[in-house]
Short mmCIF file of C-alpha atoms in Angstrom, two decimals:
data_model
loop_
_atom_site.label_atom_id
_atom_site.label_comp_id
_atom_site.label_asym_id
_atom_site.label_seq_id
_atom_site.Cartn_x
_atom_site.Cartn_y
_atom_site.Cartn_z
CA UNK A 812 157.36 142.82 110.83
CA UNK A 813 160.51 141.48 112.49
CA UNK A 814 162.40 138.79 110.59
CA UNK A 815 165.43 136.60 110.95
CA UNK A 816 167.66 135.62 108.05
CA UNK A 817 169.53 132.37 107.56
CA UNK A 818 172.01 131.93 104.72
CA UNK A 819 172.08 128.51 103.09
CA UNK A 820 175.33 128.50 101.15
CA UNK A 821 177.54 125.49 100.46
CA UNK A 822 181.26 125.97 101.10
CA UNK A 823 183.31 124.31 98.34
CA UNK A 824 186.89 125.40 97.83
CA UNK A 825 185.97 127.67 94.92
CA UNK A 826 182.50 129.03 95.48
CA UNK A 827 182.22 132.21 93.42
CA UNK A 828 182.17 130.89 89.86
CA UNK A 829 178.60 131.80 89.07
CA UNK A 830 175.08 130.96 90.08
CA UNK A 831 173.18 132.30 93.05
CA UNK A 832 173.29 132.30 96.81
CA UNK A 833 169.94 131.71 98.47
CA UNK A 834 168.95 133.55 101.65
CA UNK A 835 165.99 132.10 103.57
CA UNK A 836 163.96 134.68 105.53
CA UNK A 837 161.75 133.46 108.38
CA UNK A 838 159.13 135.85 109.78
CA UNK A 839 158.17 135.74 113.42
CA UNK A 840 154.92 134.00 112.44
CA UNK A 841 156.90 131.22 110.77
CA UNK A 842 156.36 132.33 107.17
CA UNK A 843 159.39 131.53 105.01
CA UNK A 844 160.61 133.29 101.88
CA UNK A 845 163.75 133.05 99.76
CA UNK A 846 165.89 135.62 98.01
CA UNK A 847 168.53 134.84 95.40
CA UNK A 848 171.66 136.99 95.32
CA UNK A 849 173.47 136.98 92.00
CA UNK A 850 177.17 136.38 91.53
CA UNK A 851 179.16 136.48 88.27
CA UNK A 852 178.14 133.82 85.80
CA UNK A 853 180.41 131.13 84.36
CA UNK A 854 181.08 133.26 81.28
CA UNK A 855 182.59 136.04 83.40
CA UNK A 856 185.81 137.15 81.69
CA UNK A 857 187.88 137.17 84.88
CA UNK A 858 186.32 134.14 86.57
CA UNK A 859 189.73 132.55 87.08
CA UNK A 860 190.64 135.48 89.34
CA UNK A 861 187.64 135.19 91.65
CA UNK A 862 188.55 134.41 95.26
CA UNK A 863 188.93 130.82 96.40
CA UNK A 864 189.24 129.64 99.99
CA UNK A 865 191.09 126.40 100.63
CA UNK A 866 190.97 125.26 104.25
CA UNK A 867 193.92 122.93 103.66
CA UNK A 868 196.30 125.56 102.28
CA UNK A 869 198.77 126.42 105.05
CA UNK A 870 201.89 128.57 105.13
CA UNK A 871 204.90 128.63 107.48
CA UNK A 872 205.82 131.77 109.45
CA UNK A 873 207.46 134.52 107.42
CA UNK A 874 211.23 134.83 107.63
CA UNK A 875 213.07 138.13 107.71
CA UNK A 876 214.87 139.28 104.58
CA UNK A 877 217.10 142.12 103.45
CA UNK A 878 215.18 144.77 101.52
CA UNK A 879 216.76 147.48 99.37
CA UNK A 880 214.26 150.00 98.10
CA UNK A 881 214.56 150.48 94.32
CA UNK A 882 213.83 154.18 94.80
CA UNK A 883 217.29 154.65 96.31
CA UNK A 884 218.83 154.14 92.88
CA UNK A 885 216.98 157.20 91.58
CA UNK A 886 218.09 159.60 94.31
CA UNK A 887 221.23 160.63 92.46
CA UNK A 888 219.61 160.62 89.04
CA UNK A 889 219.96 164.12 87.50
CA UNK A 890 216.50 163.67 85.94
CA UNK A 891 214.62 161.42 88.39
CA UNK A 892 211.28 161.95 86.65
CA UNK A 893 212.43 161.35 83.10
CA UNK A 894 210.16 158.29 82.98
CA UNK A 895 207.26 160.76 82.89
CA UNK A 896 208.49 162.44 79.69
CA UNK A 897 205.51 163.11 77.44
CA UNK A 898 202.97 162.23 80.12
CA UNK A 899 200.31 164.48 81.59
CA UNK A 900 200.77 164.72 85.36
CA UNK A 901 198.05 166.24 87.53
CA UNK A 902 198.63 166.98 91.21
CA UNK A 903 195.54 165.86 93.12
CA UNK A 904 196.62 168.14 95.97
CA UNK A 905 199.79 170.24 96.28
CA UNK A 906 201.53 167.86 98.71
CA UNK A 907 199.82 164.53 98.20
CA UNK A 908 198.62 162.42 95.31
CA UNK A 909 199.09 162.59 91.53
CA UNK A 910 197.28 161.33 88.44
CA UNK A 911 199.21 160.34 85.31
CA UNK A 912 198.14 159.76 81.73
CA UNK A 913 200.33 159.02 78.74
CA UNK A 914 202.74 156.29 79.87
CA UNK A 915 202.42 152.50 80.11
CA UNK A 916 203.68 150.91 83.32
CA UNK A 917 204.23 147.67 81.42
CA UNK A 918 206.88 149.36 79.22
CA UNK A 919 209.08 150.69 82.03
CA UNK A 920 212.64 149.36 82.29
CA UNK A 921 214.48 148.91 85.57
CA UNK A 922 215.76 152.50 85.67
CA UNK A 923 212.26 153.82 85.07
CA UNK A 924 210.85 151.55 87.79
CA UNK A 925 213.40 152.98 90.23
CA UNK A 926 212.30 156.48 89.28
CA UNK A 927 208.70 155.39 89.70
CA UNK A 928 209.40 154.06 93.20
CA UNK A 929 210.90 157.41 94.18
CA UNK A 930 207.98 159.31 92.63
CA UNK A 931 205.40 157.22 94.51
CA UNK A 932 207.34 157.65 97.76
CA UNK A 933 207.32 161.42 97.27
CA UNK A 934 203.68 161.75 96.21
CA UNK A 935 202.27 158.99 98.44
CA UNK A 936 199.69 157.74 95.92
CA UNK A 937 199.67 157.89 92.12
CA UNK A 938 196.74 157.03 89.83
CA UNK A 939 197.69 155.76 86.35
CA UNK A 940 195.02 155.84 83.64
CA UNK A 941 194.56 153.85 80.42
CA UNK A 942 196.93 151.04 81.38
CA UNK A 943 197.30 147.68 79.62
CA UNK A 944 197.96 146.01 82.99
CA UNK A 945 195.00 143.65 82.61
CA UNK A 946 196.35 142.51 79.26
CA UNK A 947 199.53 141.19 80.89
CA UNK A 948 199.80 137.66 82.23
CA UNK A 949 199.52 137.10 86.00
CA UNK A 950 203.10 135.80 85.90
CA UNK A 951 204.24 139.14 84.50
CA UNK A 952 202.11 141.10 86.97
CA UNK A 953 203.65 139.27 89.91
CA UNK A 954 207.19 138.44 88.85
CA UNK A 955 208.18 141.10 86.34
CA UNK A 956 206.26 143.88 88.06
CA UNK A 957 205.48 143.25 91.71
CA UNK A 958 208.69 141.55 92.78
CA UNK A 959 210.65 144.55 91.49
CA UNK A 960 209.56 146.38 94.62
CA UNK A 961 210.07 143.69 97.26
CA UNK A 962 209.26 140.15 98.36
CA UNK A 963 205.65 139.36 97.48
CA UNK A 964 203.37 138.96 100.48
CA UNK A 965 200.71 136.25 100.70
CA UNK A 966 197.80 137.45 102.81
CA UNK A 967 197.04 135.08 105.71
CA UNK A 968 193.23 135.21 105.51
CA UNK A 969 192.01 136.60 102.20
CA UNK A 970 190.74 134.72 99.17
CA UNK A 971 193.12 134.08 96.32
CA UNK A 972 192.85 133.03 92.69
CA UNK A 973 193.77 129.42 92.10
CA UNK A 974 197.54 129.01 91.51
CA UNK A 975 198.34 132.67 92.34
CA UNK A 976 198.33 133.11 96.13
CA UNK A 977 200.36 136.33 95.92
CA UNK A 978 197.31 138.22 94.66
CA UNK A 979 195.21 139.70 97.45
CA UNK A 980 191.72 139.88 95.99
CA UNK A 981 189.35 142.75 96.60
CA UNK A 982 185.83 141.55 95.95
CA UNK A 983 182.24 142.50 96.67
CA UNK A 984 179.18 141.15 94.91
CA UNK A 985 175.48 141.15 95.83
CA UNK A 986 175.76 138.39 98.42
CA UNK A 987 175.13 139.43 102.04
CA UNK A 988 178.23 137.50 103.14
CA UNK A 989 180.43 138.64 100.30
CA UNK A 990 184.15 138.63 101.03
CA UNK A 991 183.94 142.44 101.03
CA UNK A 992 180.75 142.80 103.05
CA UNK A 993 180.36 145.59 105.58
CA UNK A 994 179.20 145.75 109.16
CA UNK A 995 175.68 147.11 108.80
CA UNK A 996 175.66 148.15 112.45
CA UNK A 997 178.15 150.93 111.71
CA UNK A 998 177.32 154.34 110.27
CA UNK A 999 180.12 154.21 107.71
CA UNK A 1000 182.02 151.58 105.76
CA UNK A 1001 185.29 153.51 105.97
CA UNK A 1002 188.14 151.92 107.93
CA UNK A 1003 191.41 153.84 107.58
CA UNK A 1004 194.35 151.45 107.65
CA UNK A 1005 197.73 150.55 106.24
CA UNK A 1006 197.97 146.98 105.00
CA UNK A 1007 199.15 144.12 107.25
CA UNK A 1008 201.19 146.36 109.57
CA UNK A 1009 201.30 143.44 112.01
CA UNK A 1010 204.03 141.86 109.88
CA UNK A 1011 207.65 142.37 110.96
CA UNK A 1012 208.29 143.86 107.51
CA UNK A 1013 205.09 145.58 106.32
CA UNK A 1014 204.54 146.46 102.65
CA UNK A 1015 206.10 149.30 100.69
CA UNK A 1016 205.07 150.21 97.14
CA UNK A 1017 201.68 148.58 96.58
CA UNK A 1018 199.73 148.06 93.34
CA UNK A 1019 195.94 147.81 93.01
CA UNK A 1020 194.00 147.24 89.80
CA UNK A 1021 190.36 146.32 89.21
CA UNK A 1022 188.96 143.73 86.83
CA UNK A 1023 185.47 145.18 87.19
CA UNK A 1024 184.03 148.30 88.79
CA UNK A 1025 180.51 149.38 89.71
CA UNK A 1026 178.83 151.96 87.49
CA UNK A 1027 179.63 154.60 90.09
CA UNK A 1028 181.07 154.64 93.58
CA UNK A 1029 183.57 152.23 95.08
CA UNK A 1030 186.38 154.78 95.18
CA UNK A 1031 189.41 154.37 97.45
CA UNK A 1032 190.34 157.07 99.94
CA UNK A 1033 193.98 157.82 100.79
CA UNK A 1034 195.52 159.93 103.54
CA UNK A 1035 199.09 161.18 103.93
CA UNK A 1036 200.62 159.95 107.17
CA UNK A 1037 203.53 162.31 106.48
CA UNK A 1038 201.31 165.36 106.46
CA UNK A 1039 199.31 163.99 109.40
CA UNK A 1040 202.58 163.96 111.34
CA UNK A 1041 203.63 167.40 110.09
CA UNK A 1042 200.39 168.99 111.34
CA UNK A 1043 201.14 168.06 114.95
CA UNK A 1044 202.85 170.46 117.35
CA UNK A 1045 206.65 170.03 117.67
CA UNK A 1046 206.44 169.06 121.34
CA UNK A 1047 203.82 166.39 120.62
CA UNK A 1048 205.85 165.13 117.66
CA UNK A 1049 208.88 164.79 119.92
CA UNK A 1050 206.91 162.77 122.47
CA UNK A 1051 205.36 160.49 119.85
CA UNK A 1052 208.83 159.72 118.50
CA UNK A 1053 209.68 158.06 121.83
CA UNK A 1054 206.77 155.62 121.56
CA UNK A 1055 206.27 152.18 120.06
CA UNK A 1056 203.00 150.46 119.16
CA UNK A 1057 201.84 146.84 119.17
CA UNK A 1058 200.34 145.80 115.81
CA UNK A 1059 198.30 142.59 115.80
CA UNK A 1060 196.92 140.20 113.20
CA UNK A 1061 195.15 138.07 115.82
CA UNK A 1062 191.73 139.72 115.50
CA UNK A 1063 191.81 139.41 111.71
CA UNK A 1064 192.58 135.70 111.97
CA UNK A 1065 189.87 135.11 114.57
CA UNK A 1066 187.36 136.94 112.37
CA UNK A 1067 188.13 134.43 109.61
CA UNK A 1068 188.00 131.47 111.97
CA UNK A 1069 184.44 132.46 112.83
CA UNK A 1070 183.49 131.75 109.22
CA UNK A 1071 183.90 135.21 107.71
CA UNK A 1072 185.81 136.05 104.52
CA UNK A 1073 185.85 132.40 103.50
CA UNK A 1074 186.92 131.14 106.90
CA UNK A 1075 190.58 130.43 106.13
CA UNK A 1076 193.73 131.14 108.13
CA UNK A 1077 196.68 130.26 105.92
CA UNK A 1078 199.37 131.42 108.34
CA UNK A 1079 199.12 131.73 112.10
CA UNK A 1080 198.69 135.35 113.23
CA UNK A 1081 201.55 137.42 114.60
CA UNK A 1082 202.05 140.58 116.60
CA UNK A 1083 204.94 142.99 116.13
CA UNK A 1084 206.07 146.22 117.75
CA UNK A 1085 206.85 149.18 115.50
CA UNK A 1086 207.76 152.81 116.19
CA UNK A 1087 204.74 155.11 116.30
CA UNK A 1088 206.64 157.46 113.99
CA UNK A 1089 208.71 155.95 111.19
CA UNK A 1090 211.14 157.44 108.67
CA UNK A 1091 210.92 156.61 104.97
CA UNK A 1092 214.22 155.02 103.85
CA UNK A 1093 214.32 156.95 100.56
CA UNK A 1094 212.78 160.37 101.21
CA UNK A 1095 213.77 160.51 104.92
CA UNK A 1096 210.33 161.95 105.68
CA UNK A 1097 208.77 161.13 109.02
CA UNK A 1098 205.26 159.68 109.10
CA UNK A 1099 202.77 158.42 111.64
CA UNK A 1100 202.61 154.64 111.62
CA UNK A 1101 199.37 153.79 113.38
CA UNK A 1102 196.03 152.57 112.10
CA UNK A 1103 192.80 151.59 113.80
CA UNK A 1104 192.58 148.21 112.11
CA UNK A 1105 195.84 146.72 113.38
CA UNK A 1106 197.37 149.03 116.04
CA UNK A 1107 196.43 147.83 119.51
CA UNK A 1108 198.35 149.62 122.26
CA UNK A 1109 201.31 151.85 123.00
CA UNK A 1110 204.11 150.03 124.77
CA UNK A 1111 204.69 151.17 128.35
CA UNK A 1112 201.52 153.24 128.78
CA UNK A 1113 198.43 152.51 130.84
CA UNK A 1114 195.40 151.42 128.84
CA UNK A 1115 193.62 154.76 129.25
CA UNK A 1116 196.74 156.71 128.27
CA UNK A 1117 197.36 154.54 125.22
CA UNK A 1118 193.73 154.71 124.12
CA UNK A 1119 193.63 158.49 124.49
CA UNK A 1120 196.66 159.02 122.26
CA UNK A 1121 195.71 156.43 119.65
CA UNK A 1122 192.11 157.65 119.42
CA UNK A 1123 193.31 161.22 119.00
CA UNK A 1124 195.56 160.12 116.13
CA UNK A 1125 192.84 157.98 114.53
CA UNK A 1126 190.46 160.95 114.57
CA UNK A 1127 193.16 163.26 113.24
CA UNK A 1128 193.85 160.87 110.34
CA UNK A 1129 190.18 160.24 109.54
CA UNK A 1130 189.20 163.91 109.66
CA UNK A 1131 192.26 165.27 107.85
CA UNK A 1132 190.45 166.09 104.63
CA UNK A 1133 193.11 168.64 103.68
CA UNK A 1134 195.68 165.84 103.41
CA UNK A 1135 193.42 163.21 101.85
CA UNK A 1136 192.58 162.31 98.26
CA UNK A 1137 189.98 160.06 96.68
CA UNK A 1138 191.07 157.77 93.84
CA UNK A 1139 188.20 157.37 91.39
CA UNK A 1140 188.20 154.08 89.53
CA UNK A 1141 187.75 153.94 85.79
CA UNK A 1142 188.36 150.99 83.46
CA UNK A 1143 192.09 150.30 82.93
CA UNK A 1144 193.16 152.27 86.00
CA UNK A 1145 196.11 151.18 88.16
CA UNK A 1146 196.78 152.82 91.53
CA UNK A 1147 200.17 152.71 93.25
CA UNK A 1148 200.78 153.87 96.80
CA UNK A 1149 203.49 153.68 99.44
CA UNK A 1150 202.05 151.73 102.35
CA UNK A 1151 204.77 153.05 104.67
CA UNK A 1152 203.59 156.67 104.57
CA UNK A 1153 199.90 156.46 103.67
CA UNK A 1154 196.69 154.94 104.96
CA UNK A 1155 193.65 154.13 102.87
CA UNK A 1156 190.06 153.00 103.06
CA UNK A 1157 187.56 151.34 100.79
CA UNK A 1158 184.40 153.40 100.28
CA UNK A 1159 181.32 151.22 100.19
CA UNK A 1160 178.87 153.72 98.75
CA UNK A 1161 177.47 151.44 96.06
CA UNK A 1162 174.89 148.68 95.89
CA UNK A 1163 176.33 145.67 94.01
CA UNK A 1164 172.85 144.44 93.13
CA UNK A 1165 172.10 147.70 91.31
CA UNK A 1166 175.46 149.30 90.48
CA UNK A 1167 177.53 146.21 89.66
CA UNK A 1168 180.15 144.35 91.65
CA UNK A 1169 183.72 145.38 92.48
CA UNK A 1170 186.52 142.93 91.77
CA UNK A 1171 190.23 143.67 91.85
CA UNK A 1172 193.66 142.45 92.89
CA UNK A 1173 196.38 143.92 95.05
CA UNK A 1174 200.08 143.14 94.66
CA UNK A 1175 201.77 143.69 98.01
CA UNK A 1176 205.59 143.63 98.13
CA UNK A 1177 207.08 143.73 101.61
CA UNK A 1178 209.68 146.32 102.55
CA UNK A 1179 212.08 146.96 105.43
CA UNK A 1180 211.33 146.76 109.14
CA UNK A 1181 210.05 150.19 110.25
CA UNK A 1182 212.59 152.41 111.96
CA UNK A 1183 212.92 156.04 112.96
#
């Protein structure tokens, strides 16, 4: 029997601190029924870090700043991986991705953080196990840790914990309109992207940690944009290096204005033009710098020409399983990646009502303006 569903949720500033959301289902014959969708209760340990959406919180446009990558300081270090002494390091693939056990990120000094920045730039994405990151204060996480790697970005549309707007929250519970809900009209939840590439200075070394994970599933996929570039023919590489791409945050802002993701737009959206191929300032490696979520068109090409090239690259990135890895989340895991040379996707293969909800925070330092 066909049905229609109407959600009846109030919209206070902080609306995820426990209780239920009620969905009213109306059959075509007029019969009504209700379903309650659970959210974390008031005794939830990390309730203070659940997303809030304040319609009155507004931010001015971002200003440019001078960024010096901390990884540069480790280039001339005779032992640039000495911070890994005593740790177990596993290569997830020969060229991309590592997993580390046996060191605490919270104990690294400035020299070790510089070595870490170089290591993440070289490996693309690094998974650190058994970390005490959650035991540290949010002030330490943001100021002592995140700001080491660049100016902290405040996301223009996502939910944030009260008093800590620099955290970008990743959240999905059992509510149909959860902040992390998926388009059920699509065959897959995967959307390969690099974060906020519409900014004039997109992020560099990025940190993600989870407060809670589902019993299984909810992994994060990563792809090497360096290796994606390297797989292309030299003549095509040379042509792509002449091109620039428009990256836009307009669609993301309009999506929020339509009442999705909490319905907030904290900063007016921007568009910026970046080279299609960029060079990493520390490793000097070239990487593709396009993603389906924010790249819109290639400057100077006809629509059909631009679409043909971008769609080819999107397919190449999405299907490049031999230069992808999958980060599996366990309690006390912290994942670092270099947003300049990787893309990633959430994997929505779990049912929050059965498997548990997914709740985490991303720390997103901005880096330099992309150049080739």
